[in-house]
Amino acid sequence: MPKVTKKLGNNKARAWESLGFAHKKKLCQHFDTTSFFFVIFATIFRFIYQKKRMKEFIISEAKVETAVLVGLITQTQDERKTNEYLDELAFLAETAGAEVVKRFTQKLPTANSVTYVGKGKLEEIRQYIRTEEEEEREVGMVIFDDELSAKQIRNIEAELKVKILDRTSLILDIFAMRAQTANAKTQVELAQYKYMLPRLQRLWTHLERQGGGSGSGSGKGGSVGLRGPGETQLEMDRRIILNRMSLLKERLAEIDKQKATQRKNRGRMIRVALVGYTNVGKSTIMNLLSKSEVFAENKLFATLDTTVRKVIIDNLPFLLSDTVGFIRKLPTDLVDSFKSTLDEVREADLLVHVVDISHPGFEEQIEVVNRTLADIGGGGKPMILIFNKIDAYTYVEKAPDDLTPRTKENLTLEELMKTWMAKMEDNYLFISARERINIDELKDVVYQRVKELHVQKYPYNDFLYQTYEEEE
């Protein structure tokens, strides 16, 4: 019998060692058999349970959130423009990682100050969300095409019982996702706090309670031990955010000084800035001209940090910068926060305005960019208009018996070129950066304009010299 007990004890010891409890080798000699097998089964059960939970976690993490879009047709925004805005909003949602499953629009003179849309439309959206939940297709969020007030968000959330986002918060989320450098992260964080500050009451409803205050003998006015002078939790949170914003502004001021010093040390060269609407191909053109590998992707705001490269065309070096793209309804907080980034545009000698000619609303995008440039102090500079993506341009050919007036959708690429030729004289070019169509012409146009500016600004600079073809 003692031999059997010893053998069982040795087996238990090996089992403890296999489970990582080698220090209990002697203890297991006196451990009864029932407890031994209980530990074994408990360990196996825990391992299986953890593996199952990890599998569920991975599945839940891979699940894409679904989104519903809501827009308004107003007196200043017709149905066509609203659909364009919703297309752009859907692209923003896709960039952020959401999948759009439904769109809702409503005709109203102006947005409802309480719920943005009317009560009937809000009930329609609520019924759709409930129906999807019954079909086990949960709607993760509802995104509105305009910026919502704190009151509107609070009322809509109370009715729909899902996450509510507006265009501004979605753009801020994308910027936070794209920010890579400390500079960009600081700028985005400041913009987020500016957006969050007037909406604290909606974001933190539990902070409406008093953290301290004058209490009466009946126990009202504060918790036991906390009665007395104090401030609301909401005010405390607001003060913390204001202090954080002050710190971020100081950091950005230091960054502005560093950037200004860097720009002064770049030498006597002409500065060229690529500007334009987001996702028009600025980074692709940057890579072609500078032979670098700036991140380019068919998504909105692929470029967030300004990239500066030295480019040499023929005998002339100059600095080329790729800036963050503009967008309709760009939050003013973002424009203010990205001052140091947009300084590259303000201090540029030449702007290369890139346009996606394949987009149906490219003319409005041009107006948005020009308006934003004027707002940041970058208007009135020499500019070249580059119409990109001519390989993706399409038009609707009219039937021979169609007597209705022609619209811009019926213009061929050649007719469009003639129209802009009359408007812009020589300050334009039609290219395809992806297919490398007219890239040599682009280099020639940029070279001529930079050369003109270089001779005016730095007449005695040694960088510029005659080529052999010119001497002959």
Short mmCIF file of C-alpha atoms in Angstrom, two decimals:
data_model
loop_
_atom_site.label_atom_id
_atom_site.label_comp_id
_atom_site.label_asym_id
_atom_site.label_seq_id
_atom_site.Cartn_x
_atom_site.Cartn_y
_atom_site.Cartn_z
CA MET A 1 0.00 0.00 0.00
CA PRO A 2 2.77 2.53 0.80
CA LYS A 3 4.25 1.93 -2.71
CA VAL A 4 0.89 2.71 -4.31
CA THR A 5 0.53 5.90 -2.28
CA LYS A 6 4.03 6.99 -3.23
CA LYS A 7 3.36 6.30 -6.92
CA LEU A 8 0.15 8.34 -6.78
CA GLY A 9 2.02 11.14 -5.02
CA ASN A 10 4.67 11.18 -7.75
CA ASN A 11 1.95 11.39 -10.43
CA LYS A 12 0.36 14.31 -8.60
CA ALA A 13 3.74 16.00 -8.37
CA ARG A 14 4.28 15.67 -12.12
CA ALA A 15 0.77 17.02 -12.70
CA TRP A 16 1.46 20.03 -10.48
CA GLU A 17 4.71 20.65 -12.34
CA SER A 18 2.93 20.53 -15.71
CA LEU A 19 0.50 23.19 -14.43
CA GLY A 20 3.34 25.43 -13.30
CA PHE A 21 3.18 24.63 -9.59
CA ALA A 22 6.57 22.94 -9.16
CA HIS A 23 7.05 24.58 -5.77
CA LYS A 24 4.14 22.50 -4.44
CA LYS A 25 5.79 19.19 -5.25
CA LYS A 26 6.25 18.22 -1.58
CA LEU A 27 2.82 19.50 -0.59
CA CYS A 28 1.07 17.27 -3.10
CA GLN A 29 2.41 14.17 -1.32
CA HIS A 30 -0.14 14.81 1.45
CA PHE A 31 -2.84 16.07 -0.93
CA ASP A 32 -5.88 13.76 -1.05
CA THR A 33 -6.86 12.20 -4.39
CA THR A 34 -10.29 13.91 -4.61
CA SER A 35 -8.79 17.39 -4.31
CA PHE A 36 -6.12 16.47 -6.83
CA PHE A 37 -8.61 15.53 -9.56
CA PHE A 38 -10.76 18.57 -8.67
CA VAL A 39 -7.79 20.87 -9.40
CA ILE A 40 -7.11 19.08 -12.69
CA PHE A 41 -10.73 19.42 -13.92
CA ALA A 42 -10.96 23.03 -12.73
CA THR A 43 -7.81 23.95 -14.66
CA ILE A 44 -9.06 22.25 -17.85
CA PHE A 45 -12.44 23.97 -17.52
CA ARG A 46 -10.79 27.36 -17.04
CA PHE A 47 -8.61 26.82 -20.13
CA ILE A 48 -11.63 25.90 -22.30
CA TYR A 49 -13.66 28.84 -20.97
CA GLN A 50 -10.86 31.35 -21.62
CA LYS A 51 -10.37 30.01 -25.15
CA LYS A 52 -14.10 30.36 -25.84
CA ARG A 53 -14.15 33.93 -24.46
CA MET A 54 -11.12 34.85 -26.57
CA LYS A 55 -12.85 33.52 -29.69
CA GLU A 56 -15.98 35.54 -28.90
CA PHE A 57 -13.80 38.62 -28.32
CA ILE A 58 -12.07 38.25 -31.69
CA ILE A 59 -15.41 37.81 -33.48
CA SER A 60 -16.91 40.85 -31.78
CA GLU A 61 -13.84 42.93 -32.60
CA ALA A 62 -14.01 41.99 -36.29
CA LYS A 63 -17.69 42.90 -36.55
CA VAL A 64 -18.23 46.09 -38.56
CA GLU A 65 -20.55 48.71 -37.10
CA THR A 66 -23.56 49.61 -39.23
CA ALA A 67 -24.72 53.19 -39.69
CA VAL A 68 -27.80 55.09 -40.82
CA LEU A 69 -27.37 58.50 -42.50
CA VAL A 70 -29.76 61.43 -42.11
CA GLY A 71 -29.81 64.61 -44.21
CA LEU A 72 -32.08 67.57 -44.92
CA ILE A 73 -33.39 69.09 -48.15
CA THR A 74 -33.73 72.81 -47.41
CA GLN A 75 -34.31 76.06 -49.28
CA THR A 76 -30.56 76.52 -49.75
CA GLN A 77 -29.78 72.83 -50.39
CA ASP A 78 -31.74 70.99 -53.09
CA GLU A 79 -32.18 67.23 -53.36
CA ARG A 80 -29.23 66.76 -55.73
CA LYS A 81 -26.85 68.59 -53.41
CA THR A 82 -28.20 66.71 -50.37
CA ASN A 83 -27.53 63.38 -52.10
CA GLU A 84 -23.98 64.52 -52.93
CA TYR A 85 -23.43 65.47 -49.30
CA LEU A 86 -24.77 62.09 -48.15
CA ASP A 87 -22.47 60.31 -50.64
CA GLU A 88 -19.56 62.17 -49.08
CA LEU A 89 -20.84 61.38 -45.58
CA ALA A 90 -21.05 57.69 -46.53
CA PHE A 91 -17.42 57.86 -47.72
CA LEU A 92 -16.48 59.45 -44.39
CA ALA A 93 -18.28 56.66 -42.51
CA GLU A 94 -16.50 54.03 -44.61
CA THR A 95 -13.15 55.69 -43.88
CA ALA A 96 -13.96 55.56 -40.16
CA GLY A 97 -14.77 51.83 -40.45
CA ALA A 98 -18.59 51.83 -40.52
CA GLU A 99 -20.95 50.30 -43.07
CA VAL A 100 -23.89 52.43 -44.26
CA VAL A 101 -27.13 50.43 -44.52
CA LYS A 102 -29.81 53.11 -44.91
CA ARG A 103 -30.36 56.79 -45.72
CA PHE A 104 -33.15 59.11 -44.62
CA THR A 105 -33.88 62.57 -46.04
CA GLN A 106 -36.59 65.11 -45.24
CA LYS A 107 -37.70 68.40 -46.78
CA LEU A 108 -37.74 71.20 -44.20
CA PRO A 109 -37.28 74.98 -44.41
CA THR A 110 -34.58 74.74 -41.72
CA ALA A 111 -33.34 72.10 -39.29
CA ASN A 112 -35.57 71.45 -36.26
CA SER A 113 -33.90 73.06 -33.24
CA VAL A 114 -35.04 70.21 -30.96
CA THR A 115 -34.60 67.01 -32.98
CA TYR A 116 -33.02 68.19 -36.29
CA VAL A 117 -35.73 66.34 -38.27
CA GLY A 118 -39.47 66.35 -37.66
CA LYS A 119 -41.18 64.07 -35.14
CA GLY A 120 -42.67 61.90 -37.91
CA LYS A 121 -39.29 61.33 -39.58
CA LEU A 122 -37.66 60.60 -36.21
CA GLU A 123 -40.36 58.01 -35.51
CA GLU A 124 -39.73 56.48 -38.96
CA ILE A 125 -36.02 56.13 -38.14
CA ARG A 126 -36.87 54.61 -34.75
CA GLN A 127 -39.19 52.05 -36.34
CA TYR A 128 -36.50 51.10 -38.86
CA ILE A 129 -33.95 50.56 -36.06
CA ARG A 130 -36.45 48.45 -34.10
CA THR A 131 -37.25 46.35 -37.19
CA GLU A 132 -33.55 45.74 -37.84
CA GLU A 133 -33.05 44.67 -34.23
CA GLU A 134 -35.92 42.19 -34.50
CA GLU A 135 -34.21 40.73 -37.58
CA GLU A 136 -30.97 40.52 -35.56
CA ARG A 137 -29.35 43.25 -37.68
CA GLU A 138 -28.42 45.77 -35.03
CA VAL A 139 -27.88 49.39 -36.11
CA GLY A 140 -24.76 50.71 -34.40
CA MET A 141 -25.15 54.45 -34.97
CA VAL A 142 -27.08 57.22 -36.70
CA ILE A 143 -24.98 59.92 -38.40
CA PHE A 144 -26.42 63.35 -39.21
CA ASP A 145 -25.02 65.43 -42.06
CA ASP A 146 -24.85 68.69 -40.07
CA GLU A 147 -23.38 69.67 -36.73
CA LEU A 148 -25.84 69.00 -33.89
CA SER A 149 -26.25 70.99 -30.71
CA ALA A 150 -26.08 69.35 -27.27
CA LYS A 151 -29.86 69.62 -26.93
CA GLN A 152 -30.47 67.98 -30.30
CA ILE A 153 -28.11 65.08 -29.53
CA ARG A 154 -29.68 64.53 -26.11
CA ASN A 155 -33.25 64.50 -27.51
CA ILE A 156 -32.40 62.27 -30.47
CA GLU A 157 -30.54 59.76 -28.26
CA ALA A 158 -33.49 59.61 -25.88
CA GLU A 159 -35.76 58.72 -28.79
CA LEU A 160 -33.58 56.36 -30.87
CA LYS A 161 -31.58 54.67 -28.06
CA VAL A 162 -28.46 54.31 -30.27
CA LYS A 163 -25.17 56.16 -30.67
CA ILE A 164 -25.62 59.55 -32.35
CA LEU A 165 -22.87 61.23 -34.38
CA ASP A 166 -22.82 64.34 -36.53
CA ARG A 167 -20.57 65.27 -39.43
CA THR A 168 -18.11 67.12 -37.20
CA SER A 169 -17.66 64.32 -34.67
CA LEU A 170 -17.17 61.83 -37.52
CA ILE A 171 -14.44 63.97 -39.10
CA LEU A 172 -12.78 64.38 -35.71
CA ASP A 173 -12.84 60.60 -35.26
CA ILE A 174 -11.13 60.10 -38.64
CA PHE A 175 -8.53 62.74 -37.82
CA ALA A 176 -7.81 61.02 -34.50
CA MET A 177 -7.40 57.72 -36.35
CA ARG A 178 -5.09 59.24 -38.99
CA ALA A 179 -2.90 61.31 -36.63
CA GLN A 180 0.59 59.83 -36.47
CA THR A 181 2.96 62.54 -35.25
CA ALA A 182 2.87 64.32 -31.90
CA ASN A 183 2.04 67.54 -33.73
CA ALA A 184 -1.05 66.09 -35.42
CA LYS A 185 -2.19 64.31 -32.25
CA THR A 186 -1.98 67.55 -30.28
CA GLN A 187 -3.95 69.44 -32.93
CA VAL A 188 -6.66 66.79 -33.08
CA GLU A 189 -6.93 66.56 -29.29
CA LEU A 190 -7.42 70.33 -29.04
CA ALA A 191 -10.14 70.24 -31.70
CA GLN A 192 -11.88 67.38 -29.88
CA TYR A 193 -11.91 69.30 -26.60
CA LYS A 194 -13.31 72.38 -28.36
CA TYR A 195 -16.09 70.22 -29.77
CA MET A 196 -16.70 68.44 -26.46
CA LEU A 197 -16.77 71.50 -24.17
CA PRO A 198 -20.30 72.82 -24.98
CA ARG A 199 -21.63 69.23 -25.03
CA LEU A 200 -20.42 68.11 -21.60
CA GLN A 201 -23.94 67.99 -20.17
CA ARG A 202 -24.97 65.54 -22.86
CA LEU A 203 -21.81 63.44 -22.63
CA TRP A 204 -21.70 63.15 -18.85
CA THR A 205 -25.24 63.25 -17.43
CA HIS A 206 -24.02 61.90 -14.08
CA LEU A 207 -21.97 65.09 -13.63
CA GLU A 208 -25.12 67.18 -13.16
CA ARG A 209 -25.17 66.19 -9.46
CA GLN A 210 -23.58 68.35 -6.80
CA GLY A 211 -20.15 67.33 -5.57
CA GLY A 212 -20.66 69.68 -2.66
CA GLY A 213 -22.98 72.46 -1.58
CA SER A 214 -24.85 74.02 1.31
CA GLY A 215 -27.07 71.34 2.79
CA SER A 216 -30.05 71.76 5.09
CA GLY A 217 -30.80 69.88 8.26
CA SER A 218 -33.22 67.60 6.44
CA GLY A 219 -30.35 66.06 4.49
CA LYS A 220 -31.13 67.79 1.18
CA GLY A 221 -28.50 69.59 -0.86
CA GLY A 222 -25.61 67.15 -0.50
CA SER A 223 -24.44 63.75 0.61
CA VAL A 224 -23.48 63.01 4.21
CA GLY A 225 -19.99 64.33 4.83
CA LEU A 226 -19.96 66.34 1.59
CA ARG A 227 -22.20 69.27 2.50
CA GLY A 228 -20.62 72.69 2.31
CA PRO A 229 -19.20 75.06 -0.26
CA GLY A 230 -18.27 73.37 -3.51
CA GLU A 231 -18.89 73.21 -7.24
CA THR A 232 -20.83 70.87 -9.47
CA GLN A 233 -19.06 67.91 -10.97
CA LEU A 234 -19.90 69.33 -14.40
CA GLU A 235 -18.09 72.59 -13.63
CA MET A 236 -15.11 70.66 -12.31
CA ASP A 237 -14.92 68.67 -15.54
CA ARG A 238 -15.24 71.84 -17.59
CA ARG A 239 -12.41 73.44 -15.65
CA ILE A 240 -10.20 70.37 -16.17
CA ILE A 241 -10.85 70.49 -19.93
CA LEU A 242 -10.13 74.23 -20.09
CA ASN A 243 -6.82 73.67 -18.29
CA ARG A 244 -5.96 70.86 -20.71
CA MET A 245 -6.85 73.06 -23.69
CA SER A 246 -4.61 75.81 -22.33
CA LEU A 247 -1.74 73.33 -22.08
CA LEU A 248 -2.33 72.07 -25.64
CA LYS A 249 -2.37 75.63 -26.97
CA GLU A 250 0.99 76.26 -25.32
CA ARG A 251 2.38 73.11 -26.96
CA LEU A 252 1.05 74.21 -30.36
CA ALA A 253 2.62 77.64 -29.87
CA GLU A 254 5.98 75.93 -29.31
CA ILE A 255 5.38 73.80 -32.41
CA ASP A 256 4.61 76.95 -34.43
CA LYS A 257 7.98 78.42 -33.38
CA GLN A 258 9.79 75.20 -34.33
CA LYS A 259 8.04 75.06 -37.71
CA ALA A 260 8.83 78.73 -38.37
CA THR A 261 12.51 78.07 -37.60
CA GLN A 262 12.51 75.05 -39.93
CA ARG A 263 11.01 77.12 -42.74
CA LYS A 264 13.67 79.82 -42.29
CA ASN A 265 16.45 77.23 -42.51
CA ARG A 266 15.24 75.72 -45.78
CA GLY A 267 17.37 78.02 -47.88
CA ARG A 268 16.57 80.37 -50.73
CA MET A 269 14.13 78.21 -52.66
CA ILE A 270 10.62 78.73 -53.97
CA ARG A 271 7.91 77.00 -51.92
CA VAL A 272 5.13 75.20 -53.77
CA ALA A 273 2.10 73.80 -51.90
CA LEU A 274 -0.30 71.16 -53.17
CA VAL A 275 -3.81 72.12 -52.09
CA GLY A 276 -7.26 70.82 -52.92
CA TYR A 277 -10.26 68.88 -51.76
CA THR A 278 -9.64 65.67 -49.87
CA ASN A 279 -9.07 62.51 -51.93
CA VAL A 280 -8.27 64.25 -55.23
CA GLY A 281 -4.79 62.73 -55.69
CA LYS A 282 -2.43 65.29 -54.10
CA SER A 283 -0.21 62.66 -52.45
CA THR A 284 0.03 60.69 -55.71
CA ILE A 285 1.21 63.80 -57.55
CA MET A 286 3.63 64.48 -54.69
CA ASN A 287 5.14 61.02 -55.13
CA LEU A 288 5.47 61.49 -58.90
CA LEU A 289 7.21 64.86 -58.68
CA SER A 290 9.43 64.19 -55.66
CA LYS A 291 10.06 60.46 -56.29
CA SER A 292 9.17 59.81 -52.63
CA GLU A 293 6.73 57.43 -50.96
CA VAL A 294 4.16 59.62 -49.23
CA PHE A 295 1.20 57.57 -47.98
CA ALA A 296 -1.62 57.68 -50.57
CA GLU A 297 -4.95 55.87 -50.29
CA ASN A 298 -8.40 56.11 -51.86
CA LYS A 299 -9.91 57.35 -48.60
CA LEU A 300 -10.66 60.72 -47.11
CA PHE A 301 -7.90 62.48 -45.13
CA ALA A 302 -5.23 59.91 -45.98
CA THR A 303 -2.72 62.75 -45.45
CA LEU A 304 -2.93 64.57 -42.13
CA ASP A 305 0.62 65.75 -41.52
CA THR A 306 2.23 68.19 -43.94
CA THR A 307 5.04 66.56 -45.91
CA VAL A 308 7.79 68.73 -47.45
CA ARG A 309 10.20 67.42 -50.09
CA LYS A 310 12.96 69.01 -52.14
CA VAL A 311 12.20 68.60 -55.84
CA ILE A 312 14.58 69.27 -58.73
CA ILE A 313 13.18 69.72 -62.24
CA ASP A 314 15.84 70.21 -64.87
CA ASN A 315 18.21 72.78 -63.29
CA LEU A 316 15.84 74.22 -60.69
CA PRO A 317 15.33 73.01 -57.09
CA PHE A 318 12.26 74.00 -55.09
CA LEU A 319 10.30 72.82 -52.03
CA LEU A 320 7.04 70.94 -52.54
CA SER A 321 4.60 70.40 -49.65
CA ASP A 322 1.58 68.08 -49.47
CA THR A 323 -1.08 69.49 -47.13
CA VAL A 324 -4.24 68.19 -45.50
CA GLY A 325 -7.25 68.15 -47.82
CA PHE A 326 -10.27 70.41 -47.41
CA ILE A 327 -13.88 69.31 -47.25
CA ARG A 328 -17.36 70.82 -47.27
CA LYS A 329 -18.64 71.85 -43.86
CA LEU A 330 -15.12 71.62 -42.45
CA PRO A 331 -15.34 72.25 -38.68
CA THR A 332 -13.96 75.66 -37.76
CA ASP A 333 -12.30 74.10 -34.70
CA LEU A 334 -10.20 71.95 -37.02
CA VAL A 335 -9.13 74.94 -39.11
CA ASP A 336 -8.06 76.79 -35.95
CA SER A 337 -6.27 73.76 -34.49
CA PHE A 338 -4.36 73.00 -37.72
CA LYS A 339 -2.88 76.50 -37.94
CA SER A 340 0.72 75.26 -37.90
CA THR A 341 -0.04 72.73 -40.66
CA LEU A 342 -1.82 75.30 -42.84
CA ASP A 343 1.06 77.77 -42.37
CA GLU A 344 2.75 75.89 -45.22
CA VAL A 345 -0.08 77.10 -47.46
CA ARG A 346 0.05 80.67 -46.15
CA GLU A 347 3.81 80.96 -46.69
CA ALA A 348 3.87 79.23 -50.10
CA ASP A 349 4.97 81.18 -53.18
CA LEU A 350 2.88 79.06 -55.57
CA LEU A 351 -0.25 76.96 -55.03
CA VAL A 352 -0.97 73.89 -57.15
CA HIS A 353 -4.72 73.37 -56.81
CA VAL A 354 -5.56 69.72 -57.59
CA VAL A 355 -9.13 68.93 -58.69
CA ASP A 356 -10.86 65.56 -59.17
CA ILE A 357 -12.54 66.16 -62.54
CA SER A 358 -14.30 62.78 -62.38
CA HIS A 359 -16.37 63.96 -59.41
CA PRO A 360 -19.79 65.32 -60.47
CA GLY A 361 -19.52 68.23 -58.05
CA PHE A 362 -15.92 69.22 -58.82
CA GLU A 363 -16.85 72.86 -59.51
CA GLU A 364 -18.36 73.20 -56.03
CA GLN A 365 -15.25 71.56 -54.58
CA ILE A 366 -13.14 74.24 -56.28
CA GLU A 367 -15.29 76.91 -54.62
CA VAL A 368 -14.95 75.21 -51.21
CA VAL A 369 -11.15 75.12 -51.50
CA ASN A 370 -10.93 78.76 -52.68
CA ARG A 371 -13.22 79.87 -49.85
CA THR A 372 -11.17 77.94 -47.26
CA LEU A 373 -7.92 79.37 -48.65
CA ALA A 374 -9.35 82.88 -48.27
CA ASP A 375 -10.41 82.09 -44.68
CA ILE A 376 -6.91 80.95 -43.64
CA GLY A 377 -5.15 83.84 -45.39
CA GLY A 378 -3.89 81.87 -48.37
CA GLY A 379 -5.95 83.58 -51.06
CA GLY A 380 -4.56 85.81 -53.80
CA LYS A 381 -1.43 83.70 -54.39
CA PRO A 382 -0.26 82.53 -57.85
CA MET A 383 -2.08 79.30 -58.64
CA ILE A 384 -2.04 76.47 -61.18
CA LEU A 385 -5.24 74.46 -61.55
CA ILE A 386 -4.56 70.75 -62.13
CA PHE A 387 -7.53 68.63 -63.24
CA ASN A 388 -6.65 65.10 -62.14
CA LYS A 389 -8.28 61.70 -62.86
CA ILE A 390 -9.15 62.35 -66.51
CA ASP A 391 -8.99 58.57 -66.99
CA ALA A 392 -12.06 58.24 -64.73
CA TYR A 393 -14.10 61.06 -66.33
CA THR A 394 -17.50 60.02 -67.72
CA TYR A 395 -20.35 61.91 -69.39
CA VAL A 396 -23.93 61.21 -70.45
CA GLU A 397 -24.35 61.27 -74.22
CA LYS A 398 -27.62 62.81 -75.35
CA ALA A 399 -29.88 61.02 -77.80
CA PRO A 400 -30.27 62.65 -81.27
CA ASP A 401 -33.99 63.28 -80.69
CA ASP A 402 -33.46 64.77 -77.21
CA LEU A 403 -34.23 68.50 -77.52
CA THR A 404 -33.69 69.45 -73.87
CA PRO A 405 -30.84 71.87 -73.12
CA ARG A 406 -27.41 70.31 -72.57
CA THR A 407 -26.08 70.24 -69.03
CA LYS A 408 -22.55 69.81 -67.69
CA GLU A 409 -23.20 66.07 -67.42
CA ASN A 410 -23.44 65.98 -71.25
CA LEU A 411 -20.06 67.66 -71.88
CA THR A 412 -17.24 65.57 -73.28
CA LEU A 413 -13.74 65.92 -71.85
CA GLU A 414 -12.63 67.93 -74.89
CA GLU A 415 -15.54 70.36 -74.50
CA LEU A 416 -14.76 70.74 -70.81
CA MET A 417 -11.13 71.49 -71.63
CA LYS A 418 -12.18 74.28 -74.02
CA THR A 419 -14.46 75.77 -71.34
CA TRP A 420 -11.68 75.97 -68.75
CA MET A 421 -9.16 77.07 -71.38
CA ALA A 422 -11.19 80.25 -71.81
CA LYS A 423 -11.43 80.78 -68.02
CA MET A 424 -7.86 80.02 -66.89
CA GLU A 425 -5.75 80.91 -69.95
CA ASP A 426 -2.47 79.01 -69.40
CA ASN A 427 -2.84 78.31 -65.66
CA TYR A 428 -4.45 74.89 -65.99
CA LEU A 429 -3.65 71.32 -67.02
CA PHE A 430 -5.54 68.04 -67.42
CA ILE A 431 -3.68 64.96 -66.17
CA SER A 432 -4.06 61.47 -64.73
CA ALA A 433 -1.56 60.86 -61.93
CA ARG A 434 -2.46 57.18 -61.66
CA GLU A 435 -2.07 56.47 -65.39
CA ARG A 436 0.78 59.02 -65.70
CA ILE A 437 -0.95 60.95 -68.49
CA ASN A 438 0.51 64.44 -69.20
CA ILE A 439 2.95 64.19 -66.28
CA ASP A 440 5.80 65.62 -68.40
CA GLU A 441 3.56 68.56 -69.30
CA LEU A 442 2.84 69.02 -65.57
CA LYS A 443 6.57 69.20 -64.83
CA ASP A 444 7.06 71.75 -67.63
CA VAL A 445 4.23 73.99 -66.35
CA VAL A 446 5.46 73.84 -62.76
CA TYR A 447 9.04 74.47 -63.90
CA GLN A 448 8.10 77.60 -65.88
CA ARG A 449 6.05 79.10 -63.04
CA VAL A 450 8.67 78.32 -60.38
CA LYS A 451 11.40 79.73 -62.61
CA GLU A 452 9.50 83.02 -63.03
CA LEU A 453 9.02 83.34 -59.28
CA HIS A 454 12.61 82.30 -58.55
CA VAL A 455 14.09 84.99 -60.81
CA GLN A 456 11.87 87.63 -59.18
CA LYS A 457 12.50 86.58 -55.57
CA TYR A 458 16.15 85.44 -55.75
CA PRO A 459 17.76 87.20 -58.75
CA TYR A 460 21.32 86.46 -57.57
CA ASN A 461 20.82 82.87 -56.44
CA ASP A 462 23.43 80.41 -57.73
CA PHE A 463 20.94 77.53 -57.88
CA LEU A 464 19.57 78.76 -61.21
CA TYR A 465 21.90 78.43 -64.19
CA GLN A 466 21.60 78.07 -67.95
CA THR A 467 21.31 74.68 -69.55
CA TYR A 468 23.37 73.58 -72.55
CA GLU A 469 20.32 73.81 -74.80
CA GLU A 470 19.84 77.47 -73.81
CA GLU A 471 23.55 78.29 -74.47
CA GLU A 472 23.36 76.80 -77.94
#
